[in-house]
Short mmCIF file of C-alpha atoms and ligand atoms in Angstrom, two decimals:
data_model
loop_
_atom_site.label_atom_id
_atom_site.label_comp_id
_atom_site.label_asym_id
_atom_site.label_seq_id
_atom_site.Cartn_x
_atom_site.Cartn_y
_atom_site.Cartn_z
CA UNK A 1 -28.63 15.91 -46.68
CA UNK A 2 -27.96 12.41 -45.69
CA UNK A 3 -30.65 10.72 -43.08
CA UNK A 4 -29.25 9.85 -39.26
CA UNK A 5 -28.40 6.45 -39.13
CA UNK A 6 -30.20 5.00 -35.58
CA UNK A 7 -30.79 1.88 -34.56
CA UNK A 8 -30.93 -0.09 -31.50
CA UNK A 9 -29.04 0.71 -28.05
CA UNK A 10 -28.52 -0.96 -24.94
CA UNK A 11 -27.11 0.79 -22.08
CA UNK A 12 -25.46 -0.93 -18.89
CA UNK A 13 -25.39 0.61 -15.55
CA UNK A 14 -22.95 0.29 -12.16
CA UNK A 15 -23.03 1.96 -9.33
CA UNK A 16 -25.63 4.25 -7.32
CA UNK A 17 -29.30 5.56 -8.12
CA UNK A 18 -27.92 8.81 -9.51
CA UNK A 19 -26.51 6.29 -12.20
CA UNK A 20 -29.77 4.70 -12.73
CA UNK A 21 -31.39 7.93 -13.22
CA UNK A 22 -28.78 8.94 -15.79
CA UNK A 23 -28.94 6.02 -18.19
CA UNK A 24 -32.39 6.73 -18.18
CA UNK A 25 -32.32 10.27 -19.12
CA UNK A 26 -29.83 8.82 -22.23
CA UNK A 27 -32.16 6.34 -23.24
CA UNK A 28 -34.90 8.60 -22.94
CA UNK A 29 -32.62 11.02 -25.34
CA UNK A 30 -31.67 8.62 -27.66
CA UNK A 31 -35.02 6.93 -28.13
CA UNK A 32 -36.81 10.50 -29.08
CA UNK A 33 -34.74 11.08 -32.00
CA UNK A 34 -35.48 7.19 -33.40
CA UNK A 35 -33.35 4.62 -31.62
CA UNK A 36 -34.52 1.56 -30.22
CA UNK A 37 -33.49 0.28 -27.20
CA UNK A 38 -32.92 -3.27 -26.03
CA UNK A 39 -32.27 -5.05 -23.58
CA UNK A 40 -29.05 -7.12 -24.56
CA UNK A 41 -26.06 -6.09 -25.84
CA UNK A 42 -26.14 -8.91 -28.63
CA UNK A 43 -25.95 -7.03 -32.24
CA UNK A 44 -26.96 -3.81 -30.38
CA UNK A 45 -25.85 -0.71 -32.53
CA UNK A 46 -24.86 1.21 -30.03
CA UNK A 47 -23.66 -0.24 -26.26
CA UNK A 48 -23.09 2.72 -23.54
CA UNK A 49 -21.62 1.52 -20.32
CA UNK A 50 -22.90 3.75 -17.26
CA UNK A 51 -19.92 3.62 -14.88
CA UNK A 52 -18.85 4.33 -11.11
CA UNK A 53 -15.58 5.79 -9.61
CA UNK A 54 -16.32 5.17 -5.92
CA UNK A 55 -14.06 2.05 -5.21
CA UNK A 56 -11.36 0.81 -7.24
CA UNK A 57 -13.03 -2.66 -7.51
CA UNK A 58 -16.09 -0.75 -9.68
CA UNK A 59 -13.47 0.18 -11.93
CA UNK A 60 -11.72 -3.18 -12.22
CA UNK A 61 -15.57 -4.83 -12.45
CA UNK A 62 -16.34 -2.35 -15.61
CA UNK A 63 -12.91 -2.99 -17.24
CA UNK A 64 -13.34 -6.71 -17.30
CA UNK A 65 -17.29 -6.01 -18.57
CA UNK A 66 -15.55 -4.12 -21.46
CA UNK A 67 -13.01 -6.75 -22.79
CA UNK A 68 -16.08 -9.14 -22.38
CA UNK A 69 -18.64 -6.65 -24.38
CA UNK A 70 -16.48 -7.24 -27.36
CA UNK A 71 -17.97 -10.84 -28.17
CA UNK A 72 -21.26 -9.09 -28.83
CA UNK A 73 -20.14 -6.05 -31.09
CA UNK A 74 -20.56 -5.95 -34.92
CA UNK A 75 -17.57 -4.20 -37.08
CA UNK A 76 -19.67 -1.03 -36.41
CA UNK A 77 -21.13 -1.21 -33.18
CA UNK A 78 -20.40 2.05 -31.49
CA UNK A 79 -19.16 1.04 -27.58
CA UNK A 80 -19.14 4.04 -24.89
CA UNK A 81 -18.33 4.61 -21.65
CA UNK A 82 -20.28 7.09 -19.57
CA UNK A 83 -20.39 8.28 -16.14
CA UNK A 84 -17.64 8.90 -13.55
CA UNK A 85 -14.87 6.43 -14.67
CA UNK A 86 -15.35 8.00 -17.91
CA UNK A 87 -14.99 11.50 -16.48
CA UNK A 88 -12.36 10.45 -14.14
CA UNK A 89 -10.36 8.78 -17.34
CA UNK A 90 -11.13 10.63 -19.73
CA UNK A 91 -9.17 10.22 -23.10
CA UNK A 92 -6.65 7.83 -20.89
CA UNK A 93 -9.94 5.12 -21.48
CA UNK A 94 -9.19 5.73 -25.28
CA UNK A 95 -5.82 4.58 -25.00
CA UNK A 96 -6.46 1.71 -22.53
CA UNK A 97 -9.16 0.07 -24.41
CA UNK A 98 -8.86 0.44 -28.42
CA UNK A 99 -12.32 -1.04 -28.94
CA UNK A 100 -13.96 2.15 -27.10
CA UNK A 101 -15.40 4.91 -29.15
CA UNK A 102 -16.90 7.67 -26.37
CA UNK A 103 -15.97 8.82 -23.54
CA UNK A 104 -19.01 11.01 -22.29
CA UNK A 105 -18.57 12.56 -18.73
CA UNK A 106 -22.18 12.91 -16.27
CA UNK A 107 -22.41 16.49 -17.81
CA UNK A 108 -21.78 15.63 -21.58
CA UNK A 109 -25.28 13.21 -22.35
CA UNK A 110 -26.38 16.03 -24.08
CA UNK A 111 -23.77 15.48 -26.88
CA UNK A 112 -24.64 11.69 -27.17
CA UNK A 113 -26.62 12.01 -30.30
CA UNK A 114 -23.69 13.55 -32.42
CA UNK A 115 -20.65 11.93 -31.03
CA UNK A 116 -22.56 8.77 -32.03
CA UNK A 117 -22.90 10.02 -35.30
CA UNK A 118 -19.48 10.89 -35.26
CA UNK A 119 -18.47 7.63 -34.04
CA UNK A 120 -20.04 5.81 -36.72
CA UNK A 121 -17.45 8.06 -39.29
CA UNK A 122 -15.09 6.84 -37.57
CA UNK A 123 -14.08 9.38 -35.07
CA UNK A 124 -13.37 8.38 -31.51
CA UNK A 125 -13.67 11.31 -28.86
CA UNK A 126 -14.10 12.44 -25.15
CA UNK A 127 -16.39 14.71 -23.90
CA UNK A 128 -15.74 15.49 -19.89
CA UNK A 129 -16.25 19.35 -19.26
CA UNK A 130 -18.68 19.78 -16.61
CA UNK A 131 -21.39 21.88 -17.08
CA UNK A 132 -22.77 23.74 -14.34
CA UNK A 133 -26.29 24.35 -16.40
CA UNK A 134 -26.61 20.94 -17.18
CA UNK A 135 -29.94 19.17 -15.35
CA UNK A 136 -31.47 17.70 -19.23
CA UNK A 137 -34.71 19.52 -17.80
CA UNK A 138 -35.94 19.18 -21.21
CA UNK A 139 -34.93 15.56 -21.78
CA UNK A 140 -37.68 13.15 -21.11
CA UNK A 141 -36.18 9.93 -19.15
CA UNK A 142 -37.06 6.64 -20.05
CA UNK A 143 -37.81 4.52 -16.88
CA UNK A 144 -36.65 1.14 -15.96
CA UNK A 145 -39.29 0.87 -12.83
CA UNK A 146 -43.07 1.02 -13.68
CA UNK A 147 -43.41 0.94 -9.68
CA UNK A 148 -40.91 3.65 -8.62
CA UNK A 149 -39.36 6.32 -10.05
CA UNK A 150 -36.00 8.31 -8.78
CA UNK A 151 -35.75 11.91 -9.61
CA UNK A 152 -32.47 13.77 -9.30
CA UNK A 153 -33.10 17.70 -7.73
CA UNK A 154 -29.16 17.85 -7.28
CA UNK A 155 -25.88 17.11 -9.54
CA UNK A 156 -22.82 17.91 -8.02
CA UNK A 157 -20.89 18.00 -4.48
CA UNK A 158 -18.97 20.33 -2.69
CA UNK A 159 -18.29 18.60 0.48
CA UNK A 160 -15.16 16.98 -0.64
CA UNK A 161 -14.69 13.98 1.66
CA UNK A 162 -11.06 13.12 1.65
CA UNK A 163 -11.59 9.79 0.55
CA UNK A 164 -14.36 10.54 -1.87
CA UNK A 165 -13.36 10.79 -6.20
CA UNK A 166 -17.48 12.31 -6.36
CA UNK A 167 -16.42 16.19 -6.38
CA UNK A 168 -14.13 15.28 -9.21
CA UNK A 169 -16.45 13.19 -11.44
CA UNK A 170 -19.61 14.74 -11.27
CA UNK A 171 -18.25 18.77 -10.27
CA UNK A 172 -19.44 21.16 -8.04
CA UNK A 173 -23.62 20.88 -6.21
CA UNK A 174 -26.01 22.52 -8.57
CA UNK A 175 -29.85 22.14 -7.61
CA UNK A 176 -33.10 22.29 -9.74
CA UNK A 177 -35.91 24.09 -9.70
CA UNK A 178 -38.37 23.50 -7.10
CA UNK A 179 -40.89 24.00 -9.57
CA UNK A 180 -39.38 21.52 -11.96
CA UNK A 181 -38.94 18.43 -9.48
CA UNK A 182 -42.90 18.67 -8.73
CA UNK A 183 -43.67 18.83 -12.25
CA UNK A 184 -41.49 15.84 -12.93
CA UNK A 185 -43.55 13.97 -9.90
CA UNK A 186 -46.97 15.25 -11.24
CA UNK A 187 -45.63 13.17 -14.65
CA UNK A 188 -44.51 10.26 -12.96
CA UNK A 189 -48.03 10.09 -10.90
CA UNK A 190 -49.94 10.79 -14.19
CA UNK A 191 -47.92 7.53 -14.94
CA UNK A 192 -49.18 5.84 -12.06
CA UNK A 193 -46.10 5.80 -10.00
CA UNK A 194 -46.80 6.19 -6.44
CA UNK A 195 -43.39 6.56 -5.30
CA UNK A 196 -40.64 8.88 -5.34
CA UNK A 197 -37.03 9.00 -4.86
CA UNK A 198 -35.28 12.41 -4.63
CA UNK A 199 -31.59 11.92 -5.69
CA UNK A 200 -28.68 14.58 -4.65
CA UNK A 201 -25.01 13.54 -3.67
CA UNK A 202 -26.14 15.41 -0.44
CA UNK A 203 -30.18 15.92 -0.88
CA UNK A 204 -30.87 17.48 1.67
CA UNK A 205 -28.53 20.53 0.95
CA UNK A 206 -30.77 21.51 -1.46
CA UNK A 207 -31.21 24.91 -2.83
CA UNK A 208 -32.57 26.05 -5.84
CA UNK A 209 -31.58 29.97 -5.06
CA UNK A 210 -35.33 30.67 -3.44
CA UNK A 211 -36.34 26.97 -1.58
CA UNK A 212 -34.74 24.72 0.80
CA UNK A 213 -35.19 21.15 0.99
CA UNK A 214 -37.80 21.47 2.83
CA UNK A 215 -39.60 23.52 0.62
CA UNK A 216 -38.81 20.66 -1.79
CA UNK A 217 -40.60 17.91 0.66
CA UNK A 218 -43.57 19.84 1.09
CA UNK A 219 -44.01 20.24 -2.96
CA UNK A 220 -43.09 17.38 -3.85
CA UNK A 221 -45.60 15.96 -1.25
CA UNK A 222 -47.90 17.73 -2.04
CA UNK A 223 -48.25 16.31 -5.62
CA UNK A 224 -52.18 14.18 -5.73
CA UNK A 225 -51.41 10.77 -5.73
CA UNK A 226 -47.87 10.37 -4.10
CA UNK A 227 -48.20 7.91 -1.68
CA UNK A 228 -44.31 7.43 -0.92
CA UNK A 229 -41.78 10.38 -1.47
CA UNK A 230 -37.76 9.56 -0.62
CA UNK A 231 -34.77 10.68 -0.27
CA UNK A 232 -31.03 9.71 -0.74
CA UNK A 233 -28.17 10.50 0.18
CA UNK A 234 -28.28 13.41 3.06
CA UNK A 235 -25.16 14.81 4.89
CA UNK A 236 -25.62 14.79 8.32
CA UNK A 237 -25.00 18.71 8.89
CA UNK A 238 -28.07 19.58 6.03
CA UNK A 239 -30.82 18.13 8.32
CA UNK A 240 -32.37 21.40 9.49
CA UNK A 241 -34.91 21.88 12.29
CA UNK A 242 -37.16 23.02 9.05
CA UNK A 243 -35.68 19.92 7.51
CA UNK A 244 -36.68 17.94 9.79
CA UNK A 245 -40.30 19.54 10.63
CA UNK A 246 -41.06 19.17 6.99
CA UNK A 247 -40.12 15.26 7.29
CA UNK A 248 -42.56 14.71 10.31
CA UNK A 249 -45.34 16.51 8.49
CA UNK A 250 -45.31 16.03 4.96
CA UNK A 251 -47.20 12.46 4.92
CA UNK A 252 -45.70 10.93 1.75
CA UNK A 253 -42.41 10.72 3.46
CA UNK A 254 -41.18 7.92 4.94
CA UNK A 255 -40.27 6.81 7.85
CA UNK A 256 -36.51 5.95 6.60
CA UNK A 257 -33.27 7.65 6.61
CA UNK A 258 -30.26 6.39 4.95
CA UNK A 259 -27.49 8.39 6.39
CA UNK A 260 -24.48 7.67 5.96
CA UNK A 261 -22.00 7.78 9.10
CA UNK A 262 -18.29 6.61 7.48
CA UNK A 263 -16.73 6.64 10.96
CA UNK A 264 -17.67 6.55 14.87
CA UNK A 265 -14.44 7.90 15.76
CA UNK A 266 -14.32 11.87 15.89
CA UNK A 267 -10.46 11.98 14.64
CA UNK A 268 -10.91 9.49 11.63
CA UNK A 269 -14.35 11.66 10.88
CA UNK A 270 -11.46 15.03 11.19
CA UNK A 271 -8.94 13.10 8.72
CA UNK A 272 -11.77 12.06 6.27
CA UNK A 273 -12.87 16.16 6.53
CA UNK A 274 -16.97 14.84 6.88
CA UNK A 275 -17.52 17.66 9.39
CA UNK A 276 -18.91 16.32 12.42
CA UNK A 277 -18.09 14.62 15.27
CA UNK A 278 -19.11 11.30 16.46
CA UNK A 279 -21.33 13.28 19.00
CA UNK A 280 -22.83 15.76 16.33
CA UNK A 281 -24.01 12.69 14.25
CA UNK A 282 -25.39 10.66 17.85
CA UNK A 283 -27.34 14.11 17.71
CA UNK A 284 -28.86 14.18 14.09
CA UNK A 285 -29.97 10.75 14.63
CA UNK A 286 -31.33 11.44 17.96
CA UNK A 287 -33.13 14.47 16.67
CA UNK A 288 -34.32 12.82 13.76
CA UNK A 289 -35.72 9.65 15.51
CA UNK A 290 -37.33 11.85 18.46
CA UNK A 291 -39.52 13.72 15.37
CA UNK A 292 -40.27 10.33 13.43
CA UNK A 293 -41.60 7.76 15.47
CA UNK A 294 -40.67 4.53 13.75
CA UNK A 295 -37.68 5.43 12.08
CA UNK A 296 -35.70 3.24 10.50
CA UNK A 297 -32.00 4.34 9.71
CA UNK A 298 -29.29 3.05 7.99
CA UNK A 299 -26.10 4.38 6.81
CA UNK A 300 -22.32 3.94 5.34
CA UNK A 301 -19.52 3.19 6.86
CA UNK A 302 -15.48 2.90 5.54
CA UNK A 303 -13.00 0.82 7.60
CA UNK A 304 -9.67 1.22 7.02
CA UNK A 305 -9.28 4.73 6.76
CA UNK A 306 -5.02 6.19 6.40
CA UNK A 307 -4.59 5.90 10.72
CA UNK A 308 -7.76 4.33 11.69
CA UNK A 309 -5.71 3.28 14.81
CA UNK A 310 -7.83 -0.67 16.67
CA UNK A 311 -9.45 2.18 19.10
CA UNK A 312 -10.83 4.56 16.22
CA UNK A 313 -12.24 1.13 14.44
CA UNK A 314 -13.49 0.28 18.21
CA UNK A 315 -15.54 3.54 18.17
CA UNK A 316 -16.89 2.59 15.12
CA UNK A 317 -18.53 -0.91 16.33
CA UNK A 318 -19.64 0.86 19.44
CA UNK A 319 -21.02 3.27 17.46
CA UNK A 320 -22.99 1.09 14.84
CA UNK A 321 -24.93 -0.79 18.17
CA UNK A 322 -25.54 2.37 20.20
CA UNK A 323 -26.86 3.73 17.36
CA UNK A 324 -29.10 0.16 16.26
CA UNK A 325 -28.48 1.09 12.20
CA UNK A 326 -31.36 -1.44 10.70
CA UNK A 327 -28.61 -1.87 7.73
CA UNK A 328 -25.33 -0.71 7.03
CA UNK A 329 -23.49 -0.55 3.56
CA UNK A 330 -19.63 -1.32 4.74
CA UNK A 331 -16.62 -1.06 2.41
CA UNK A 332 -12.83 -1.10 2.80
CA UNK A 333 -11.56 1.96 2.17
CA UNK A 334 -10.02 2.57 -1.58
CA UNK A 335 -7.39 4.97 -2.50
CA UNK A 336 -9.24 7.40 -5.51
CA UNK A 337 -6.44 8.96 -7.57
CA UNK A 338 -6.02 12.73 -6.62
CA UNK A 339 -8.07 13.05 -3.74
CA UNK A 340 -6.48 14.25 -0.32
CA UNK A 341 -6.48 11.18 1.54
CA UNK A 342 -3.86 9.44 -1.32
CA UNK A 343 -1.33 12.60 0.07
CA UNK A 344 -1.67 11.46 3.86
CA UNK A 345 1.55 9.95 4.95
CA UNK A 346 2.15 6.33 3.76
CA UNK A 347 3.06 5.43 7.73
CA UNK A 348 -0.88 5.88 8.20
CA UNK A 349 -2.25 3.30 6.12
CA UNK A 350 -4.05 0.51 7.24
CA UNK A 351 -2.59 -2.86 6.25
CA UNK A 352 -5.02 -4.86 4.03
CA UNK A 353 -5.56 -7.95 6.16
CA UNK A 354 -6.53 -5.16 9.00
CA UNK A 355 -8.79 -3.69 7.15
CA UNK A 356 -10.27 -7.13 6.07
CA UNK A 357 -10.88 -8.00 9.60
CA UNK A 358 -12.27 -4.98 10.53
CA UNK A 359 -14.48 -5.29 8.07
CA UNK A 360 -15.36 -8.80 8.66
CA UNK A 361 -16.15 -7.75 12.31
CA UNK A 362 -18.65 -4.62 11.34
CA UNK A 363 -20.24 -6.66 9.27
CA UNK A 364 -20.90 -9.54 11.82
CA UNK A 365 -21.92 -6.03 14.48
CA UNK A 366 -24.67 -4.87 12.07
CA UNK A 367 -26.01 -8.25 11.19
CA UNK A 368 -26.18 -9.24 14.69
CA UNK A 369 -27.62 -5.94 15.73
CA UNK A 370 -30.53 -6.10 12.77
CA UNK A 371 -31.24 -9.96 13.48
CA UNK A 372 -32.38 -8.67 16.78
CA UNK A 373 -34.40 -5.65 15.83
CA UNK A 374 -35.93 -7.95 13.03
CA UNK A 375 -37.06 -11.00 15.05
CA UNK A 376 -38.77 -8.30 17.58
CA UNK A 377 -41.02 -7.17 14.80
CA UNK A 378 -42.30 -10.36 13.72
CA UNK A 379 -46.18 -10.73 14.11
CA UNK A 380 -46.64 -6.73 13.20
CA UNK A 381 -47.97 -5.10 10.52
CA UNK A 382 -47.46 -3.14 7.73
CA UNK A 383 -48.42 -1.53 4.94
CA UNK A 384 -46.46 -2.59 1.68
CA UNK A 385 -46.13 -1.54 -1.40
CA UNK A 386 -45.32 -4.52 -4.67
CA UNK A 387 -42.02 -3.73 -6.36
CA UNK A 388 -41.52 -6.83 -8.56
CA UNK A 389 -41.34 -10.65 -8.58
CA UNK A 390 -38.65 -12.07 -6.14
CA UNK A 391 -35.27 -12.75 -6.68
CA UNK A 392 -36.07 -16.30 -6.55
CA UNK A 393 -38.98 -16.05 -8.73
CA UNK A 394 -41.79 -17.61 -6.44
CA UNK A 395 -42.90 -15.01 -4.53
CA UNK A 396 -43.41 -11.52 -4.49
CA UNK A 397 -40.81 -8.24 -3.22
CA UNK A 398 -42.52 -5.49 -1.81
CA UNK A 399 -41.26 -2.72 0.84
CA UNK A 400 -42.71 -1.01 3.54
CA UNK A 401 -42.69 2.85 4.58
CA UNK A 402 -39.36 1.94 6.69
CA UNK A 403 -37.66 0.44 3.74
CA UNK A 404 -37.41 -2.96 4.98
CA UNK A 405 -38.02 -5.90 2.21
CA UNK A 406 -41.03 -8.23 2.89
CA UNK A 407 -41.41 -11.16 0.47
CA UNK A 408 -45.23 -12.12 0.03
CA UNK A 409 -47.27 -14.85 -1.72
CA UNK A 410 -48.81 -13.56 -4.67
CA UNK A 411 -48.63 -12.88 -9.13
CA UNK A 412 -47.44 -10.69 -11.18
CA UNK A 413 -50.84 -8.49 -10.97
CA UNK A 414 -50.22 -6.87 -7.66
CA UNK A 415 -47.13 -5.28 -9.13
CA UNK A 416 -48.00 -1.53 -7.70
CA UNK A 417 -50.57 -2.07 -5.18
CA UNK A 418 -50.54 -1.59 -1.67
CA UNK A 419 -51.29 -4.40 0.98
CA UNK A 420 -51.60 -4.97 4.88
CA UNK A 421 -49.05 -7.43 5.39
CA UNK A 422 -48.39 -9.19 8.86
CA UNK A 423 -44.31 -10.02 9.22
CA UNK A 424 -44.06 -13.98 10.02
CA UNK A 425 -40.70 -14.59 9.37
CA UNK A 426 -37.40 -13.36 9.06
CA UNK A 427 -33.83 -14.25 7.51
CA UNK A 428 -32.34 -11.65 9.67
CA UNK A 429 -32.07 -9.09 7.42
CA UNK A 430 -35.34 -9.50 5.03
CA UNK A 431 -39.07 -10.69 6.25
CA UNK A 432 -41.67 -13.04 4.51
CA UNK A 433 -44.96 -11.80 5.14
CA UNK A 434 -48.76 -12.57 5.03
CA UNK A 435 -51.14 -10.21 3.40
CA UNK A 436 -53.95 -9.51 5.80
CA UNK A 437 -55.74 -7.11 3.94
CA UNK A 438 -55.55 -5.68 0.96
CA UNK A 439 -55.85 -1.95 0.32
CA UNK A 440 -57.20 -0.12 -2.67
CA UNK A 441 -54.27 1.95 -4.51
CA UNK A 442 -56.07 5.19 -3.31
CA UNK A 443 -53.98 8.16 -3.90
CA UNK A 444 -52.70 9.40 -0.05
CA UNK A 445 -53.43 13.38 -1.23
CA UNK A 446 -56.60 14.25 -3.36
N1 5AD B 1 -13.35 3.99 -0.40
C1 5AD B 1 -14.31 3.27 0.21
N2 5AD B 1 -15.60 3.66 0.29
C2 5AD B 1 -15.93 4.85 -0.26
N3 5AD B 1 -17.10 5.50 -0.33
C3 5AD B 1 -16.90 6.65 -0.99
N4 5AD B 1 -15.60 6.77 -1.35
C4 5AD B 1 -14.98 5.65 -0.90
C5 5AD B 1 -13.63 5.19 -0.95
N5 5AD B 1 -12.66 5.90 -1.52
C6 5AD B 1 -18.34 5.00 0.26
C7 5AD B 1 -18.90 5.96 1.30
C8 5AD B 1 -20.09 6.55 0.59
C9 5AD B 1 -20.53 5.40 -0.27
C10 5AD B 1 -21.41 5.77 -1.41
O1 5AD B 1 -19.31 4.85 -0.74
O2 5AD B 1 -19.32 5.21 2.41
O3 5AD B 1 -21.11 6.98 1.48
FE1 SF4 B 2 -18.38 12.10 -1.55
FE2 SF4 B 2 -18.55 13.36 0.84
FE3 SF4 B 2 -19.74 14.43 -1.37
FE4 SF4 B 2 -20.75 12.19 -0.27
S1 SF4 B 2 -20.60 14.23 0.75
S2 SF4 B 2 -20.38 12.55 -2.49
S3 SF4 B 2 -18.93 11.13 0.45
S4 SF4 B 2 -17.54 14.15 -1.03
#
């Protein structure tokens, strides 16, 4: 019998949280069977590129990362790409780039282990069936964050957006088990994580067969020690009045909802097939705010849509200040290969420079509309919890319950802990902040 040859592996990851939590589940595979990893891809044994499908410019960004990775590989460095350009690719990736070895769909991290073996005899391959099983319960993740931690309850989507590749890359919605998730979370706390991010391509659709999400929120926050439990993404249609009542009550969660809109205008909303009207969604959010006090929602939103007509994109701006989002993520919208909208009449779609200005303009509406908001909470406070030294490197970035970023004076030892902070300045969209009092990292259930 000849020994496994291991070594050291670096893994690079685009795209959302579900992403994040993936490469970590790989690491954490890889590095309980003997490989090291590292965090360059200089010399690195093995490099695994963690990739997104959403846009075409994630594509084009991982692409250019790959003809660049080559500097750093040795004769037998074993390069693969992961994730949902991989599964969206497949063994086309092969062709395209001769340098890459794997190409291991969201469902097929299970296989990692021998393909790299196999890779290192020489033998390139794809491995993109989807496995409806598949939630690597037994696979212990390796964490990037010592401060957070994101735990997926949900793979999978079966709403099938028009404009959206997800269905395709990652299959149809499978949840865990209830029971699972809240023994992940009593881990993490043991850990001394105080905050938790549930991750689901729609979350809140949740169902393991016997509990709802709301089931979920109340075990999950019920776990001693979890001081901040979240959520992303939900669909607008899975918030529940149970939903919702478990939200208000259970008090790890916070007082945030990202929720992510797409349109303002009822017909583009029809076309892209998200299943409510601009009316149902002024509802959710109205429901949701008149349960929370304090909410603070963002969201997503797509310009450009195949026959977003001036009026539709009108709806949309109207939409984004009636509704006083406290961020929005905005994006042009990009053709995905195979899904519906790409079969809507070419008549309907939106010139580029249209779309560019549209987008220019939303933009300017949701900074405008979040300067506002922001400059009206200076001199409050809030409770904040220490994610990591600043961008910048001086001072420190911590969060509050509402999600919104709060730089404070301070070193690298209040990584974790909690703090009364008063706001005293804003950049329009993030705050500096003083720290008026400092609270002990006391556990919110015990
Ligand atoms: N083009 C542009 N934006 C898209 N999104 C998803 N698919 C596309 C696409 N084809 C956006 C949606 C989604 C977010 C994660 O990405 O707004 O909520
Ligand atoms: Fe894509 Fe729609 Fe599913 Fe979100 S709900 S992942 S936008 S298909």
């Amino acid at each position: 019998m000849t020994t496994p040859r291991r070594g050291t592996v670096y893994v690079e990851t685009y795209g959302c949280q579900m992403n994040v939590s993936d490469s970590e589940l790989m690491l954490g595979s890889l590095a309980s069977i003997g490989y090291l990893p590292v965090d360059a891809p200089d010399g690195a044994d093995v490099i695994l590129v963690n990739t997104c499908a959403i846009r075409d410019h994630a594509e084009q960004r991982v692409i250019g990362r790959l003809g660049e990775l080559k500097r750093y590989m040795k004769a037998d460095t074993v390069l693969g790409v992961t994730g949902c350009m991989a599964q969206r690719l497949g063994p086309r990736l092969l062709d395209r780039a001769k340098h890459v070895d794997l190409v291991i769909g969201p469902d097929g991290y299970r296989a990692l282990p021998s393909l790299i073996e196999g890779a290192r005899d020489g033998l390139r391959a794809t491995a993109v069936d989807f496995d409806l099983e598949e939630h690597y319960e037994d696979v212990s993740p390796r964490r990037f964050d010592r401060v957070r931690a994101w735990i997926p309850v949900q793979r999978g989507c079966d709403y099938k957006c028009t404009y959206c590749i997800v269905p395709t890359t990652r299959g149809p919605e499978r949840s865990r088990q209830l029971a699972d998730v809240v023994r992940e979370t009593e881990r993490v706390v043991a850990e001394g994580i105080t905050e938790v991010t549930l991750l689901g391509q729609t979350v809140n659709s949740y169902h393991d067969g016997a509990h709802d999400f709301a089931d979920l929120l109340s075990g999950v926050g019920a776990v001693p020690g979890l001081r901040r439990l979240r959520f992303t993404s939900p669909h607008p249609n899975d918030f529940s009045d149970r939903v919702i009542e478990a939200m208000a009550t259970v008090e790890a969660v916070c007082e945030h909802v990202h929720l992510p809109m797409q349109s303002g205008s009822t017909r583009t909303l029809k076309r892209m097939l998200r299943r409510y009207t601009r009316e149902e969604y002024f509802d959710c959010a109205s429901r949701l705010r008149a349960a929370i006090p304090g909410l603070s929602l963002t969201t997503d939103v797509i310009v450009g849509f195949p026959g977003e007509t001036d009026e539709d994109f009108d709806e949309t701006l109207s939409a984004v200040r009636e509704l006083a989002f406290d961020d929005a993520f905005t994006f042009k919208f990009s053709p995905r290969e195979g899904t519906p909208a790409t079969r809507m009449p070419a008549e309907l779609t939106v010139p580029d420079e249209i779309a560019s200005d549209r987008l220019g303009r939303l933009i300017a509406a949701v900074r405008e509309g979040a300067r506002g908001r922001n400059l009206s909470l200076l001199g409050t406070r809030h409770e904040v919890l220490v994610e990591k030294v600043s961008r910048r490197g001086e001072l420190l970035q911590a969060r509050t319950r509402e999600h919104r970023t709060v730089l404070v004076p301070g070193d690298e030892s209040m990584i974790g802990a909690y703090f009364m902070v008063e706001l005293t300045g804003t950049t329009g969209s993030t705050f500096t902040g003083a720290i008026v009092s400092e609270r002990a990292a006391l556990p919110l259930a015990v």
